[in-house]
Short mmCIF file of C-alpha atoms in Angstrom, two decimals:
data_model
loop_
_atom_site.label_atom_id
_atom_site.label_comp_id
_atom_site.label_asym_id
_atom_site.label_seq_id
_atom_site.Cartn_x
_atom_site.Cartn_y
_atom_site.Cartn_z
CA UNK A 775 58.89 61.71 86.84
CA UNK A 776 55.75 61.17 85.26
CA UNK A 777 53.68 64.10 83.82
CA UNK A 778 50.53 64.95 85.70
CA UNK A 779 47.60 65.93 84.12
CA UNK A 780 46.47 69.37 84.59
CA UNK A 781 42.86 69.48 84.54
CA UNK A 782 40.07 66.91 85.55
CA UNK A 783 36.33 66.32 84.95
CA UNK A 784 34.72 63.24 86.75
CA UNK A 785 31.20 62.58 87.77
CA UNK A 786 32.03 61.54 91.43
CA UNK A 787 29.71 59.35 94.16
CA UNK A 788 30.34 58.12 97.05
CA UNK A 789 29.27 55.01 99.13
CA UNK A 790 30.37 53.35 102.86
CA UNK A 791 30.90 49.78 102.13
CA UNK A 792 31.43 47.21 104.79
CA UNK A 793 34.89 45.75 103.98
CA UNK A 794 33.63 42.57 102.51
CA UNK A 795 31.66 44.74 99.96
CA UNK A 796 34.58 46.75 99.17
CA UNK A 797 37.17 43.64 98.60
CA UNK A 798 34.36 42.06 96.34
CA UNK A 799 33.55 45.43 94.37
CA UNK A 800 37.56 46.03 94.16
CA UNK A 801 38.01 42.87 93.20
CA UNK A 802 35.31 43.19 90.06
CA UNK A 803 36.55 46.43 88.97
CA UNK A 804 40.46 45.15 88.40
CA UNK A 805 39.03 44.19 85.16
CA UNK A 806 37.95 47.20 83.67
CA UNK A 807 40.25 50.10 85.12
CA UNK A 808 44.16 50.88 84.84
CA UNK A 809 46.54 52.30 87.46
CA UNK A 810 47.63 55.37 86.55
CA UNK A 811 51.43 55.30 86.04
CA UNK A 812 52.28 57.15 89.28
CA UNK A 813 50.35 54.54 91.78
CA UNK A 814 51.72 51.71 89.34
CA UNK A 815 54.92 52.22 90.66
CA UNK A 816 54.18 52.05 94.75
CA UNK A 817 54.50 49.47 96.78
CA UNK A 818 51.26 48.41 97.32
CA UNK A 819 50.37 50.58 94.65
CA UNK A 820 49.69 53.45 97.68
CA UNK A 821 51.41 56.80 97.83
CA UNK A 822 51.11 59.55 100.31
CA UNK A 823 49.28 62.66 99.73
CA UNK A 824 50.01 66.09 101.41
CA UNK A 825 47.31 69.16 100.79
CA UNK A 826 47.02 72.65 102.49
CA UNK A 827 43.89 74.22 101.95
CA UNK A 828 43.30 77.86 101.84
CA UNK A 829 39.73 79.58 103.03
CA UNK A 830 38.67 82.72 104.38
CA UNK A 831 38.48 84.56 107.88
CA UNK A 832 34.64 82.77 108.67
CA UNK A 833 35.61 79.26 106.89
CA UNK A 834 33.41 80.19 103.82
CA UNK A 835 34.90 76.71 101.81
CA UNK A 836 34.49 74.41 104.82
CA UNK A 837 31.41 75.78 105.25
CA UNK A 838 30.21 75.35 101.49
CA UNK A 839 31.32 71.46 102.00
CA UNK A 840 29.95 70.78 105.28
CA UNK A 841 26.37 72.06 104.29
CA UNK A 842 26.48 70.05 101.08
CA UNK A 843 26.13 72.91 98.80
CA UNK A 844 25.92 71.89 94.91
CA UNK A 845 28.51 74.27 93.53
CA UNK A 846 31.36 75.10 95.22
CA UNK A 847 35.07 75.38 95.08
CA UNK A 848 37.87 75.88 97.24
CA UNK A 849 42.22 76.24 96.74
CA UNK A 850 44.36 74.58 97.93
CA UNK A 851 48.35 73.65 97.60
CA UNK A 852 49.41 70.04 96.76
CA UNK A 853 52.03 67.47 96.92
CA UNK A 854 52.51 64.05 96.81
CA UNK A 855 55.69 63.53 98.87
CA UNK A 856 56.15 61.75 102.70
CA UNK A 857 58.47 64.40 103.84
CA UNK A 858 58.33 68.21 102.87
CA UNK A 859 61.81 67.70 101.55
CA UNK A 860 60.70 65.15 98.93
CA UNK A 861 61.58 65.99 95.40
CA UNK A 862 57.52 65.27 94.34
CA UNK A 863 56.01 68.08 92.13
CA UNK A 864 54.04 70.48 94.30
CA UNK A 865 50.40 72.07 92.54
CA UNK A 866 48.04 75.05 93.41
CA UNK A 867 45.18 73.69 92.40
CA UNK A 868 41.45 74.79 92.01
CA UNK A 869 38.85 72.16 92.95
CA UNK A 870 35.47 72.51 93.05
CA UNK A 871 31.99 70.80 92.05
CA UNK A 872 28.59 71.65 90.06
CA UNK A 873 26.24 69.13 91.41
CA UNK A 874 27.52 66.06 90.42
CA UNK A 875 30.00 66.76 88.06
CA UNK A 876 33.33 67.22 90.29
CA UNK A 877 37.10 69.43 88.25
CA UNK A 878 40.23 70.05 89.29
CA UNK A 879 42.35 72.66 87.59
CA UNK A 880 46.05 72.90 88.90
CA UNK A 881 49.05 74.28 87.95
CA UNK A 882 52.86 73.72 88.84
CA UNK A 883 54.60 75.27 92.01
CA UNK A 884 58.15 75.53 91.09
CA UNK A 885 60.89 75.94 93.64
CA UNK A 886 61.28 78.48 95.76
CA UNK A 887 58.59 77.96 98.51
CA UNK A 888 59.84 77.84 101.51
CA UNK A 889 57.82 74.58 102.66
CA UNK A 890 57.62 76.38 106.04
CA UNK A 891 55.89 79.55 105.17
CA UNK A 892 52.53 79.99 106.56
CA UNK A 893 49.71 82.74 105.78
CA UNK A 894 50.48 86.24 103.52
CA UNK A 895 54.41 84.67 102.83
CA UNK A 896 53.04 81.54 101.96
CA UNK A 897 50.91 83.20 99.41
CA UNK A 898 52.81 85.60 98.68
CA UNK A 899 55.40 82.58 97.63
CA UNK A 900 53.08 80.71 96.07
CA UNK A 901 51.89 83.43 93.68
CA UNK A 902 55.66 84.09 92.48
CA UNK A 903 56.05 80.35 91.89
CA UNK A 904 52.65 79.27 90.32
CA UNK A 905 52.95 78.80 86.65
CA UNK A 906 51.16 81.24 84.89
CA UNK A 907 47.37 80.62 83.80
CA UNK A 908 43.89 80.68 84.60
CA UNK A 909 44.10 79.08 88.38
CA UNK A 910 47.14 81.01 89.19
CA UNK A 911 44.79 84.39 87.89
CA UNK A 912 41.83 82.80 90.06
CA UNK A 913 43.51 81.88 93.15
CA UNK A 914 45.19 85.89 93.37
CA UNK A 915 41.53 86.92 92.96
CA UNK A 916 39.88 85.09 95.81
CA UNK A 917 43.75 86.24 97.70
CA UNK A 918 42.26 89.62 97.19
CA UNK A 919 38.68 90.00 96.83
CA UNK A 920 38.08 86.92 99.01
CA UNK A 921 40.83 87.25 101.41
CA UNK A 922 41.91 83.48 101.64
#
């Protein structure tokens, strides 16, 4: 397995292409970007991605991203596997944006989770099982003073 990095900084914007557009702008780019080595080696160079988000009684992170507010940031729990008996690392991760400028901060779920748990067990689970750090500390926080 492949390390993962941990933290990420990226200025991030978004356009709908038509799917001429898109073959002709992917096609350009091949020549000035890598794969990174997890994509590299899928079929197709595609892989599956799995996310549970975590927000608050009213919604307050949807919210935040449906109204297009500049800084926000949200939790959620991460994997990269079909099935949730796939032996792909799992992350808690922090994401989040300040106008443009768009960072993730995650951290390793080790076993433990039970990949069924849902609500206070799930959390509960994922707070024994988070790595120790800064978005572990953060995501207890908002468990507590945010009630996510």
């Amino acid at each position: 397995m492949t390390s993962s990095p941990l933290h990420f900084l990226r200025f991030e914007f978004k356009y709908v292409l038509d799917q001429a557009t898109r073959l002709a702008v992917e096609s350009e780019l091949q020549h000035f970007v890598e794969l990174d080595p997890f994509v590299a080696r899928q079929p197709d160079h595609l892989y599956f991605v799995r996310s549970l988000y975590f927000d608050d009684a009213r919604l307050g992170a949807f919210h935040a991203k449906v109204d297009g507010r500049l800084t926000r940031s949200k939790f959620r729990l991460r994997t990269y596997g079909r099935t949730l008996g796939d032996p792909a690392p799992w992350f808690l991760e922090q994401k989040g944006r300040h106008n443009n400028l768009v960072f993730k901060h995650r951290t390793p779920v080790t076993g433990g989770v039970d990949r069924a748990a849902r609500g206070e067990r799930l959390s509960r689970q994922v707070l024994q099982h988070a790595i120790a750090g800064d978005v572990r500390d953060q995501f207890e926080a908002a468990l507590f003073r945010q009630g996510i």
